[in-house]
Amino acid sequence: MKNKLEFAKQIVLEAGDYLRLHLHDDLMISKKTGPTDLVTQMDQQVQKDLVEKITNRYPEDRIFAEEDGLRSPISEGSVWVIDPIDGTNNFVTQKEDFAVMVAYFEDGIGQFGLIYDVMRDHLFYGGGEFPVYRNEVELTPFVDQPLEDFLIASNVGMLEKNDWGMADLGMDSLGIRVYGSAGISFSKILSGGILAYFSYIWPWDYAAAAIMGDQLGYTVLNLNGDKPNYQTVEPIMMVPKVKLTEIQTYLKKGRS
Amino acid sequence: MKNKLEFAKQIVLEAGDYLRLHLHDDLMISKKTGPTDLVTQMDQQVQKDLVEKITNRYPEDRIFAEEDGLRSPISEGSVWVIDPIDGTNNFVTQKEDFAVMVAYFEDGIGQFGLIYDVMRDHLFYGGGEFPVYRNEVELTPFVDQPLEDFLIASNVGMLEKNDWGMADLGMDSLGIRVYGSAGISFSKILSGGILAYFSYIWPWDYAAAAIMGDQLGYTVLNLNGDKPNYQTVEPIMMVPKVKLTEIQTYLKKGRS
């Protein structure tokens, strides 16, 4: 498994190199499910490169990925979950605050995850049998403090409508941030800079964070408190296990 | 004036060096106007250092600064406007997404401004008679595109209450971001990654951005469309001049 993780680090770093090299290429932008759901030829190219490298090296392994409808269920066999560019709208407009994410499962059990914040050059990796690192720094588990001492990250729609009590939770915290990228938000949690994150997201958005977070005292659940289904889009949270009960009082009150 | 700008660049970079060097020092955190309005000994030390260097070099010059009640009006004489740490809550919790800001006025006319995104090591400087740079890169003026192609940055309270139509404006844009720092939000506008920013802020929050933005096709106004008063907290926007009329249709509809 150590070799497989080293291989994963290498291909994710190569994906970041590719994106930095082509950062100012002309983009061919398409809209998927709506006017703000963008995809570019870079998302497709990065996914294609990752999938090719994986299937060349591990021909038996399967893929669950954002683009092109690759949806092998994580529950069966050796499955790589891929988000080639998380935060595509930031990638298109800002050229920062986007991430490459990869997670690896065997028969439904997460073995390791990787989030690469490309422009900060921060590679988060580990989980399963491995400690979690940001580059060469081993990350430390969550340390509890009062809610009011922590920032929260959230999807903007939840905030605007106070869905799941998100605005109320924000009011009792140190403040709310909206970064427009699950990967960037999760990486800030793993670094200890953000308490929790809430959004409507897909398995490729949360798989890597869930595997790494488990090592550091966090849990990834849907907002009903159940395990994510690893199949469809759901309202998802990543929160410290010791803060779950307190946070759920807001979610329950705010449930529409 | 060129010498004065070079001096300003030097002291702002030194402030950033100080903050990076002391990034993991124990913080003495106080609350100013409310539970989320934090100040630390670092804000006070950085301001003290900046003020000392300015008044040693330019004994006639005056100061308008965030901490310690230094409030010489910008309209009279040579006045430095200082925000020692913009985004203190990010500084405390995340150790990133905070900025040092300085602006310089003569008899009310902005001569130059500086925003230093400390952890990205991006120094934005210029305005008045100077071009605007991010480090060694000269920045280019705003290029118009449809609203739906741009991200917006906003204060979270305006979003939650749809004050000034902020949620409606967000719905017609590519998305909303909340960074918790005026300086970081403005620097993203100057880089072309964000269209506009809206928040309840003070002169030290917007002075540097207003001077630099003017060179690049942006204007800083209060949300009634008037010039900021450079004295008190106000609802403020920085928007491209060519987008002002379109954006004001949202502000007017949403005014409470």
Short mmCIF file of C-alpha atoms in Angstrom, two decimals:
data_model
loop_
_atom_site.label_atom_id
_atom_site.label_comp_id
_atom_site.label_asym_id
_atom_site.label_seq_id
_atom_site.Cartn_x
_atom_site.Cartn_y
_atom_site.Cartn_z
CA MET A 1 0.00 0.00 0.00
CA LYS A 2 2.97 2.29 0.64
CA ASN A 3 4.00 1.96 -3.01
CA LYS A 4 0.47 2.71 -4.12
CA LEU A 5 0.39 5.88 -2.00
CA GLU A 6 3.77 6.96 -3.40
CA PHE A 7 2.43 6.39 -6.91
CA ALA A 8 -0.69 8.44 -6.07
CA LYS A 9 1.42 11.32 -4.73
CA GLN A 10 3.48 11.31 -7.90
CA ILE A 11 0.53 11.42 -10.32
CA VAL A 12 -1.29 14.10 -8.30
CA LEU A 13 1.82 16.30 -8.22
CA GLU A 14 2.21 15.76 -11.97
CA ALA A 15 -1.40 16.87 -12.47
CA GLY A 16 -0.61 20.06 -10.52
CA ASP A 17 2.51 20.65 -12.61
CA TYR A 18 0.41 20.30 -15.76
CA LEU A 19 -2.17 22.82 -14.48
CA ARG A 20 0.47 25.37 -13.48
CA LEU A 21 2.18 24.99 -16.85
CA HIS A 22 -1.09 25.54 -18.73
CA LEU A 23 -2.55 28.08 -16.29
CA HIS A 24 -2.89 30.81 -18.89
CA ASP A 25 -3.90 28.67 -21.86
CA ASP A 26 -7.15 29.66 -23.56
CA LEU A 27 -9.95 27.72 -21.90
CA MET A 28 -12.81 25.98 -23.66
CA ILE A 29 -15.55 26.39 -21.06
CA SER A 30 -18.77 24.37 -21.07
CA LYS A 31 -21.71 24.47 -18.68
CA LYS A 32 -22.87 21.15 -17.25
CA THR A 33 -25.98 21.17 -15.03
CA GLY A 34 -26.45 24.96 -14.88
CA PRO A 35 -24.95 28.38 -15.58
CA THR A 36 -22.42 28.17 -12.74
CA ASP A 37 -21.41 24.50 -13.17
CA LEU A 38 -18.38 24.96 -15.41
CA VAL A 39 -16.05 22.42 -16.95
CA THR A 40 -13.01 23.07 -19.13
CA GLN A 41 -10.76 21.01 -21.38
CA MET A 42 -8.28 21.09 -18.47
CA ASP A 43 -10.64 19.14 -16.17
CA GLN A 44 -11.02 16.57 -18.92
CA GLN A 45 -7.32 16.40 -19.78
CA VAL A 46 -6.19 16.08 -16.15
CA GLN A 47 -8.72 13.31 -15.48
CA LYS A 48 -7.70 11.50 -18.70
CA ASP A 49 -4.03 11.62 -17.67
CA LEU A 50 -4.75 10.40 -14.13
CA VAL A 51 -6.98 7.55 -15.35
CA GLU A 52 -4.40 6.46 -17.96
CA LYS A 53 -1.57 6.39 -15.47
CA ILE A 54 -3.65 4.43 -12.95
CA THR A 55 -4.95 1.85 -15.42
CA ASN A 56 -1.50 1.39 -17.01
CA ARG A 57 0.05 0.68 -13.63
CA TYR A 58 -2.89 -1.16 -12.05
CA PRO A 59 -4.95 -2.68 -14.89
CA GLU A 60 -7.39 -4.40 -12.49
CA ASP A 61 -8.30 -1.21 -10.65
CA ARG A 62 -11.51 0.74 -11.31
CA ILE A 63 -12.43 4.42 -11.46
CA PHE A 64 -15.13 6.66 -9.96
CA ALA A 65 -14.53 10.14 -11.36
CA GLU A 66 -16.24 13.47 -11.88
CA GLU A 67 -16.05 13.75 -15.67
CA ASP A 68 -17.05 11.34 -18.46
CA GLY A 69 -19.42 9.22 -16.36
CA LEU A 70 -16.82 6.86 -14.84
CA ARG A 71 -18.80 5.48 -11.89
CA SER A 72 -17.48 2.16 -10.60
CA PRO A 73 -18.98 1.76 -7.09
CA ILE A 74 -16.40 2.11 -4.33
CA SER A 75 -17.80 -0.93 -2.53
CA GLU A 76 -16.35 -3.51 -4.94
CA GLY A 77 -12.67 -4.14 -5.59
CA SER A 78 -9.90 -1.53 -5.87
CA VAL A 79 -11.43 1.82 -6.78
CA TRP A 80 -9.81 5.23 -7.36
CA VAL A 81 -12.03 8.27 -6.80
CA ILE A 82 -10.88 11.27 -8.83
CA ASP A 83 -11.73 14.96 -8.93
CA PRO A 84 -9.36 16.40 -11.56
CA ILE A 85 -10.07 20.07 -10.71
CA ASP A 86 -12.14 20.84 -7.63
CA GLY A 87 -13.15 24.51 -7.67
CA THR A 88 -13.31 24.84 -11.45
CA ASN A 89 -14.95 28.30 -11.21
CA ASN A 90 -11.99 29.52 -9.12
CA PHE A 91 -9.61 27.91 -11.61
CA VAL A 92 -11.30 29.71 -14.52
CA THR A 93 -11.57 33.16 -12.93
CA GLN A 94 -8.90 33.36 -10.24
CA LYS A 95 -6.23 30.83 -11.16
CA GLU A 96 -6.04 29.90 -7.47
CA ASP A 97 -8.09 28.13 -4.76
CA PHE A 98 -8.56 24.92 -6.75
CA ALA A 99 -7.42 21.39 -5.94
CA VAL A 100 -6.72 17.98 -7.48
CA MET A 101 -8.19 15.19 -5.34
CA VAL A 102 -7.71 11.42 -5.38
CA ALA A 103 -8.94 8.76 -2.93
CA TYR A 104 -8.33 5.03 -3.00
CA PHE A 105 -10.70 2.33 -1.67
CA GLU A 106 -10.55 -1.45 -1.39
CA ASP A 107 -13.95 -3.13 -1.05
CA GLY A 108 -15.40 0.10 0.34
CA ILE A 109 -12.65 0.77 2.88
CA GLY A 110 -10.70 4.01 2.36
CA GLN A 111 -6.94 3.30 2.15
CA PHE A 112 -5.60 6.82 1.58
CA GLY A 113 -6.63 10.22 0.23
CA LEU A 114 -4.85 13.17 -1.38
CA ILE A 115 -5.82 16.83 -1.79
CA TYR A 116 -3.40 18.99 -3.75
CA ASP A 117 -3.90 22.76 -3.33
CA VAL A 118 -2.05 23.46 -6.57
CA MET A 119 -1.24 27.17 -6.29
CA ARG A 120 -0.14 27.03 -2.62
CA ASP A 121 1.80 23.85 -3.53
CA HIS A 122 0.33 22.11 -0.48
CA LEU A 123 -0.09 18.35 -0.89
CA PHE A 124 -2.24 16.77 1.84
CA TYR A 125 -1.99 12.97 1.89
CA GLY A 126 -2.42 9.94 4.12
CA GLY A 127 -5.21 8.28 6.09
CA GLY A 128 -5.96 4.57 6.45
CA GLU A 129 -2.74 3.05 7.83
CA PHE A 130 -0.77 6.26 7.16
CA PRO A 131 -0.35 9.46 9.17
CA VAL A 132 -1.65 12.59 7.44
CA TYR A 133 0.87 15.06 6.05
CA ARG A 134 0.81 18.51 4.48
CA ASN A 135 3.98 18.31 2.37
CA GLU A 136 6.66 17.27 4.90
CA VAL A 137 4.68 18.31 8.02
CA GLU A 138 2.73 15.62 9.89
CA LEU A 139 -0.65 17.06 10.86
CA THR A 140 -1.96 16.85 14.42
CA PRO A 141 -5.44 15.81 15.61
CA PHE A 142 -8.23 18.31 16.33
CA VAL A 143 -7.98 20.09 19.69
CA ASP A 144 -11.33 21.14 21.16
CA GLN A 145 -12.16 24.76 21.97
CA PRO A 146 -15.49 26.64 22.20
CA LEU A 147 -17.46 27.06 18.96
CA GLU A 148 -17.05 30.84 19.17
CA ASP A 149 -13.27 30.47 18.66
CA PHE A 150 -13.60 28.80 15.26
CA LEU A 151 -14.37 29.79 11.69
CA ILE A 152 -16.86 27.70 9.66
CA ALA A 153 -16.84 27.14 5.89
CA SER A 154 -20.10 26.71 4.03
CA ASN A 155 -21.93 26.54 0.74
CA VAL A 156 -23.43 29.96 0.04
CA GLY A 157 -26.99 28.73 -0.64
CA MET A 158 -27.27 27.14 2.81
CA LEU A 159 -26.24 30.44 4.35
CA GLU A 160 -28.64 32.58 2.36
CA LYS A 161 -31.65 30.43 3.21
CA ASN A 162 -30.45 29.45 6.71
CA ASP A 163 -30.97 25.86 5.50
CA TRP A 164 -29.92 23.41 8.21
CA GLY A 165 -29.52 26.41 10.53
CA MET A 166 -26.28 27.36 8.78
CA ALA A 167 -26.62 31.12 9.36
CA ASP A 168 -27.44 30.48 13.04
CA LEU A 169 -24.39 28.23 13.39
CA GLY A 170 -22.32 30.94 11.76
CA MET A 171 -23.64 33.55 14.20
CA ASP A 172 -22.40 31.51 17.17
CA SER A 173 -18.98 30.92 15.59
CA LEU A 174 -16.13 33.35 14.90
CA GLY A 175 -17.38 33.77 11.32
CA ILE A 176 -18.22 32.07 8.05
CA ARG A 177 -16.05 31.70 4.98
CA VAL A 178 -17.03 30.70 1.44
CA TYR A 179 -14.15 29.51 -0.74
CA GLY A 180 -16.00 27.88 -3.64
CA SER A 181 -13.98 24.67 -3.40
CA ALA A 182 -14.62 21.65 -1.20
CA GLY A 183 -10.96 20.64 -1.49
CA ILE A 184 -9.68 24.02 -0.32
CA SER A 185 -12.23 24.08 2.53
CA PHE A 186 -11.33 20.54 3.65
CA SER A 187 -7.60 21.28 3.46
CA LYS A 188 -8.13 24.23 5.80
CA ILE A 189 -9.91 21.90 8.25
CA LEU A 190 -7.05 19.37 8.09
CA SER A 191 -4.62 22.23 8.81
CA GLY A 192 -6.69 23.27 11.85
CA GLY A 193 -7.71 26.69 10.47
CA ILE A 194 -11.42 25.94 9.98
CA LEU A 195 -13.70 23.95 12.30
CA ALA A 196 -16.14 22.40 9.83
CA TYR A 197 -17.49 22.55 6.27
CA PHE A 198 -21.03 22.11 4.92
CA SER A 199 -22.10 21.80 1.29
CA TYR A 200 -24.08 19.87 -1.32
CA ILE A 201 -21.32 17.73 -2.81
CA TRP A 202 -20.43 14.50 -4.63
CA PRO A 203 -18.28 11.55 -3.57
CA TRP A 204 -15.22 12.86 -5.50
CA ASP A 205 -15.54 16.08 -3.46
CA TYR A 206 -15.45 14.41 -0.03
CA ALA A 207 -13.80 10.98 -0.42
CA ALA A 208 -10.18 12.06 0.12
CA ALA A 209 -11.06 14.37 3.01
CA ALA A 210 -13.12 11.66 4.72
CA ILE A 211 -10.21 9.18 4.70
CA MET A 212 -7.63 11.70 5.94
CA GLY A 213 -9.97 13.41 8.41
CA ASP A 214 -10.74 10.13 10.18
CA GLN A 215 -7.07 10.03 11.32
CA LEU A 216 -7.29 13.53 12.81
CA GLY A 217 -10.54 13.30 14.77
CA TYR A 218 -13.01 14.38 12.07
CA THR A 219 -16.01 12.63 10.56
CA VAL A 220 -17.72 13.10 7.19
CA LEU A 221 -21.48 12.51 7.30
CA ASN A 222 -24.54 13.72 5.46
CA LEU A 223 -26.55 16.36 7.29
CA ASN A 224 -29.00 13.78 8.60
CA GLY A 225 -26.07 12.27 10.46
CA ASP A 226 -25.74 9.17 8.28
CA LYS A 227 -22.73 7.89 6.37
CA PRO A 228 -22.54 9.42 2.87
CA ASN A 229 -23.82 7.14 0.13
CA TYR A 230 -20.72 7.52 -2.10
CA GLN A 231 -23.01 7.54 -5.13
CA THR A 232 -24.94 10.80 -5.53
CA VAL A 233 -24.83 14.45 -4.50
CA GLU A 234 -25.87 14.98 -0.85
CA PRO A 235 -25.73 17.69 1.82
CA ILE A 236 -22.45 16.76 3.50
CA MET A 237 -20.47 17.95 6.50
CA MET A 238 -16.98 17.39 7.81
CA VAL A 239 -16.87 18.13 11.54
CA PRO A 240 -14.73 17.17 14.54
CA LYS A 241 -16.17 14.04 16.15
CA VAL A 242 -16.20 15.74 19.58
CA LYS A 243 -18.22 18.67 18.18
CA LEU A 244 -20.80 16.55 16.32
CA THR A 245 -23.53 16.63 18.96
CA GLU A 246 -23.27 20.40 19.47
CA ILE A 247 -23.33 21.06 15.71
CA GLN A 248 -26.26 18.70 15.18
CA THR A 249 -28.45 20.82 17.46
CA TYR A 250 -28.18 23.60 14.83
CA LEU A 251 -28.73 21.22 11.90
CA LYS A 252 -31.86 19.72 13.47
CA LYS A 253 -33.42 23.07 14.37
CA GLY A 254 -32.75 24.40 10.87
CA ARG A 255 -33.90 21.38 8.90
CA SER A 256 -36.56 22.52 6.43
CA MET B 1 6.94 60.84 -4.21
CA LYS B 2 8.88 57.92 -5.75
CA ASN B 3 11.14 57.82 -2.69
CA LYS B 4 8.13 57.91 -0.40
CA LEU B 5 6.56 54.94 -2.22
CA GLU B 6 9.84 53.01 -2.03
CA PHE B 7 9.97 53.74 1.71
CA ALA B 8 6.35 52.55 2.07
CA LYS B 9 7.11 49.31 0.21
CA GLN B 10 10.06 48.69 2.51
CA ILE B 11 8.17 49.18 5.79
CA VAL B 12 5.19 47.12 4.62
CA LEU B 13 7.46 44.24 3.58
CA GLU B 14 9.22 44.51 6.95
CA ALA B 15 5.84 44.29 8.69
CA GLY B 16 5.12 41.11 6.74
CA ASP B 17 8.54 39.67 7.66
CA TYR B 18 7.77 40.38 11.32
CA LEU B 19 4.39 38.63 11.10
CA ARG B 20 5.82 35.55 9.38
CA LEU B 21 8.63 35.37 11.93
CA HIS B 22 6.16 35.54 14.85
CA LEU B 23 3.39 33.53 13.16
CA HIS B 24 3.31 30.84 15.83
CA ASP B 25 3.90 33.04 18.88
CA ASP B 26 1.30 32.79 21.62
CA LEU B 27 -1.37 35.42 20.93
CA MET B 28 -2.95 37.73 23.48
CA ILE B 29 -6.41 38.09 21.98
CA SER B 30 -8.87 40.83 22.99
CA LYS B 31 -12.36 41.54 21.73
CA LYS B 32 -13.11 45.11 20.65
CA THR B 33 -16.69 45.94 19.62
CA GLY B 34 -18.08 42.38 19.80
CA PRO B 35 -17.28 38.67 20.12
CA THR B 36 -15.92 38.39 16.57
CA ASP B 37 -13.97 41.69 16.47
CA LEU B 38 -10.57 40.41 17.55
CA VAL B 39 -7.32 42.26 18.10
CA THR B 40 -3.96 40.80 19.16
CA GLN B 41 -0.66 42.15 20.42
CA MET B 42 0.60 41.60 16.85
CA ASP B 43 -1.85 44.15 15.41
CA GLN B 44 -0.65 46.64 18.01
CA GLN B 45 3.06 45.88 17.55
CA VAL B 46 2.92 46.05 13.75
CA GLN B 47 1.06 49.36 13.87
CA LYS B 48 3.51 50.75 16.44
CA ASP B 49 6.47 49.77 14.24
CA LEU B 50 4.92 51.29 11.11
CA VAL B 51 4.01 54.54 12.89
CA GLU B 52 7.48 54.85 14.42
CA LYS B 53 9.24 54.34 11.10
CA ILE B 54 6.96 56.86 9.36
CA THR B 55 7.25 59.58 12.01
CA ASN B 56 11.02 59.10 12.32
CA ARG B 57 11.48 59.54 8.59
CA TYR B 58 8.69 62.13 8.02
CA PRO B 59 8.15 63.99 11.32
CA GLU B 60 5.54 66.35 9.82
CA ASP B 61 3.31 63.54 8.54
CA ARG B 62 0.15 62.41 10.34
CA ILE B 63 -1.52 59.06 10.95
CA PHE B 64 -5.03 57.62 10.56
CA ALA B 65 -4.85 54.04 11.83
CA GLU B 66 -7.04 51.18 13.04
CA GLU B 67 -5.65 50.70 16.55
CA ASP B 68 -5.02 53.16 19.42
CA GLY B 69 -7.38 55.89 18.14
CA LEU B 70 -4.96 57.61 15.74
CA ARG B 71 -7.41 59.56 13.58
CA SER B 72 -5.84 62.52 11.75
CA PRO B 73 -8.31 63.41 8.96
CA ILE B 74 -7.00 62.55 5.50
CA SER B 75 -8.14 65.93 4.15
CA GLU B 76 -5.37 67.98 5.80
CA GLY B 77 -1.65 67.66 5.13
CA SER B 78 0.31 64.45 4.58
CA VAL B 79 -1.58 61.53 6.10
CA TRP B 80 -0.74 57.83 6.24
CA VAL B 81 -3.69 55.44 6.61
CA ILE B 82 -2.67 52.16 8.26
CA ASP B 83 -4.30 48.77 8.79
CA PRO B 84 -1.61 46.71 10.53
CA ILE B 85 -3.42 43.36 10.14
CA ASP B 86 -6.53 43.23 7.98
CA GLY B 87 -8.32 39.93 8.52
CA THR B 88 -7.26 39.47 12.15
CA ASN B 89 -9.67 36.54 12.61
CA ASN B 90 -7.98 34.74 9.70
CA PHE B 91 -4.58 35.60 11.17
CA VAL B 92 -5.57 34.14 14.54
CA THR B 93 -7.19 30.94 13.31
CA GLN B 94 -5.72 30.20 9.87
CA LYS B 95 -2.37 31.97 9.72
CA GLU B 96 -3.24 32.99 6.16
CA ASP B 97 -5.58 35.32 4.22
CA PHE B 98 -4.56 38.45 6.11
CA ALA B 99 -2.95 41.65 4.81
CA VAL B 100 -0.96 44.70 5.85
CA MET B 101 -2.35 47.86 4.23
CA VAL B 102 -0.99 51.38 3.94
CA ALA B 103 -2.30 54.38 1.95
CA TYR B 104 -0.82 57.84 1.63
CA PHE B 105 -2.78 61.08 1.09
CA GLU B 106 -1.81 64.71 0.58
CA ASP B 107 -4.63 67.18 1.34
CA GLY B 108 -7.19 64.48 0.70
CA ILE B 109 -5.72 63.25 -2.61
CA GLY B 110 -4.55 59.63 -2.65
CA GLN B 111 -0.90 59.39 -3.75
CA PHE B 112 -0.34 55.64 -3.51
CA GLY B 113 -1.62 52.54 -1.75
CA LEU B 114 -0.18 49.17 -0.71
CA ILE B 115 -1.82 45.84 0.15
CA TYR B 116 0.53 43.08 1.28
CA ASP B 117 -0.96 39.56 1.22
CA VAL B 118 1.64 38.29 3.67
CA MET B 119 1.39 34.52 3.29
CA ARG B 120 1.17 34.54 -0.53
CA ASP B 121 4.03 37.11 -0.49
CA HIS B 122 2.06 39.29 -2.93
CA LEU B 123 2.73 43.03 -2.57
CA PHE B 124 0.23 45.20 -4.46
CA TYR B 125 1.36 48.81 -4.75
CA GLY B 126 0.94 51.96 -6.83
CA GLY B 127 -1.86 54.33 -7.81
CA GLY B 128 -1.77 58.13 -8.07
CA GLU B 129 1.05 58.88 -10.52
CA PHE B 130 2.30 55.27 -10.43
CA PRO B 131 1.21 52.14 -12.31
CA VAL B 132 -0.13 49.34 -10.11
CA TYR B 133 2.02 46.28 -9.57
CA ARG B 134 1.68 42.88 -7.92
CA ASN B 135 5.32 42.21 -7.03
CA GLU B 136 7.14 42.69 -10.35
CA VAL B 137 4.04 42.28 -12.57
CA GLU B 138 2.29 45.45 -13.79
CA LEU B 139 -1.46 44.91 -13.47
CA THR B 140 -3.83 45.58 -16.37
CA PRO B 141 -7.14 47.48 -16.35
CA PHE B 142 -10.51 45.78 -15.98
CA VAL B 143 -11.86 44.13 -19.14
CA ASP B 144 -15.66 43.99 -19.34
CA GLN B 145 -17.57 40.72 -19.67
CA PRO B 146 -21.11 39.71 -18.67
CA LEU B 147 -21.90 39.65 -14.94
CA GLU B 148 -22.51 35.88 -15.11
CA ASP B 149 -18.83 35.30 -15.94
CA PHE B 150 -17.56 36.86 -12.69
CA LEU B 151 -17.29 35.93 -9.04
CA ILE B 152 -18.35 38.47 -6.38
CA ALA B 153 -16.92 38.86 -2.85
CA SER B 154 -19.15 39.98 0.00
CA ASN B 155 -19.67 40.42 3.68
CA VAL B 156 -21.62 37.45 5.02
CA GLY B 157 -24.31 39.48 6.80
CA MET B 158 -25.38 41.24 3.58
CA LEU B 159 -25.75 37.84 1.93
CA GLU B 160 -27.77 36.26 4.71
CA LYS B 161 -30.28 39.11 4.82
CA ASN B 162 -30.12 39.92 1.10
CA ASP B 163 -29.31 43.47 2.26
CA TRP B 164 -28.69 45.73 -0.75
CA GLY B 165 -29.84 42.82 -2.95
CA MET B 166 -26.54 41.03 -2.35
CA ALA B 167 -27.95 37.50 -2.62
CA ASP B 168 -29.79 38.47 -5.84
CA LEU B 169 -26.59 39.93 -7.30
CA GLY B 170 -24.81 36.73 -6.35
CA MET B 171 -27.47 34.63 -8.09
CA ASP B 172 -26.86 36.43 -11.39
CA SER B 173 -23.07 36.12 -11.08
CA LEU B 174 -20.83 33.04 -11.30
CA GLY B 175 -20.85 32.79 -7.50
CA ILE B 176 -20.11 34.49 -4.20
CA ARG B 177 -17.00 34.21 -2.08
CA VAL B 178 -16.46 35.26 1.54
CA TYR B 179 -12.80 35.63 2.57
CA GLY B 180 -13.11 37.53 5.86
CA SER B 181 -10.56 40.16 4.80
CA ALA B 182 -11.17 43.34 2.81
CA GLY B 183 -7.51 43.42 1.80
CA ILE B 184 -7.55 39.88 0.40
CA SER B 185 -10.85 40.56 -1.39
CA PHE B 186 -9.55 43.82 -2.92
CA SER B 187 -6.28 42.20 -3.97
CA LYS B 188 -8.26 39.56 -5.86
CA ILE B 189 -10.15 42.35 -7.66
CA LEU B 190 -6.90 44.11 -8.60
CA SER B 191 -5.61 40.76 -9.97
CA GLY B 192 -8.79 40.40 -12.08
CA GLY B 193 -10.06 37.28 -10.28
CA ILE B 194 -13.09 38.86 -8.59
CA LEU B 195 -15.48 41.46 -10.08
CA ALA B 196 -16.48 43.44 -7.01
CA TYR B 197 -16.53 43.48 -3.19
CA PHE B 198 -19.19 44.67 -0.74
CA SER B 199 -18.85 45.10 3.03
CA TYR B 200 -19.30 47.34 6.07
CA ILE B 201 -15.78 48.67 6.44
CA TRP B 202 -13.58 51.51 7.71
CA PRO B 203 -11.25 53.90 5.85
CA TRP B 204 -8.15 51.81 6.68
CA ASP B 205 -9.90 48.87 5.03
CA TYR B 206 -10.58 50.59 1.69
CA ALA B 207 -8.11 53.51 1.34
CA ALA B 208 -5.26 51.61 -0.35
CA ALA B 209 -7.61 49.70 -2.67
CA ALA B 210 -9.41 52.91 -3.69
CA ILE B 211 -6.15 54.59 -4.77
CA MET B 212 -4.85 51.57 -6.69
CA GLY B 213 -8.22 50.61 -8.14
CA ASP B 214 -8.73 54.03 -9.70
CA GLN B 215 -5.76 53.30 -12.03
CA LEU B 216 -7.31 50.03 -13.19
CA GLY B 217 -10.87 51.12 -13.94
CA TYR B 218 -12.46 50.56 -10.54
CA THR B 219 -14.25 52.92 -8.16
CA VAL B 220 -14.77 52.74 -4.38
CA LEU B 221 -18.09 54.21 -3.24
CA ASN B 222 -20.54 53.72 -0.42
CA LEU B 223 -23.62 51.69 -1.33
CA ASN B 224 -25.68 54.85 -1.85
CA GLY B 225 -23.26 55.66 -4.67
CA ASP B 226 -21.48 58.53 -2.88
CA LYS B 227 -17.80 58.93 -2.15
CA PRO B 228 -16.80 57.26 1.14
CA ASN B 229 -16.47 59.68 4.07
CA TYR B 230 -13.00 58.46 5.12
CA GLN B 231 -14.06 58.86 8.76
CA THR B 232 -16.47 56.15 9.90
CA VAL B 233 -17.61 52.65 9.07
CA GLU B 234 -19.91 52.54 6.02
CA PRO B 235 -21.34 49.99 3.58
CA ILE B 236 -18.70 50.17 0.85
CA MET B 237 -18.21 48.66 -2.60
CA MET B 238 -15.35 48.41 -5.04
CA VAL B 239 -16.71 47.84 -8.54
CA PRO B 240 -15.53 48.37 -12.13
CA LYS B 241 -16.66 51.83 -13.31
CA VAL B 242 -18.25 50.33 -16.43
CA LYS B 243 -20.31 47.91 -14.31
CA LEU B 244 -21.51 50.52 -11.78
CA THR B 245 -24.92 51.22 -13.33
CA GLU B 246 -25.75 47.52 -13.73
CA ILE B 247 -24.70 46.73 -10.16
CA GLN B 248 -26.61 49.70 -8.76
CA THR B 249 -29.88 48.25 -10.07
CA TYR B 250 -29.42 45.39 -7.57
CA LEU B 251 -28.36 47.71 -4.72
CA LYS B 252 -31.37 49.98 -5.21
CA LYS B 253 -33.89 47.14 -5.38
CA GLY B 254 -32.43 45.55 -2.27
CA ARG B 255 -32.08 48.67 -0.15
CA SER B 256 -33.95 48.11 3.09
#
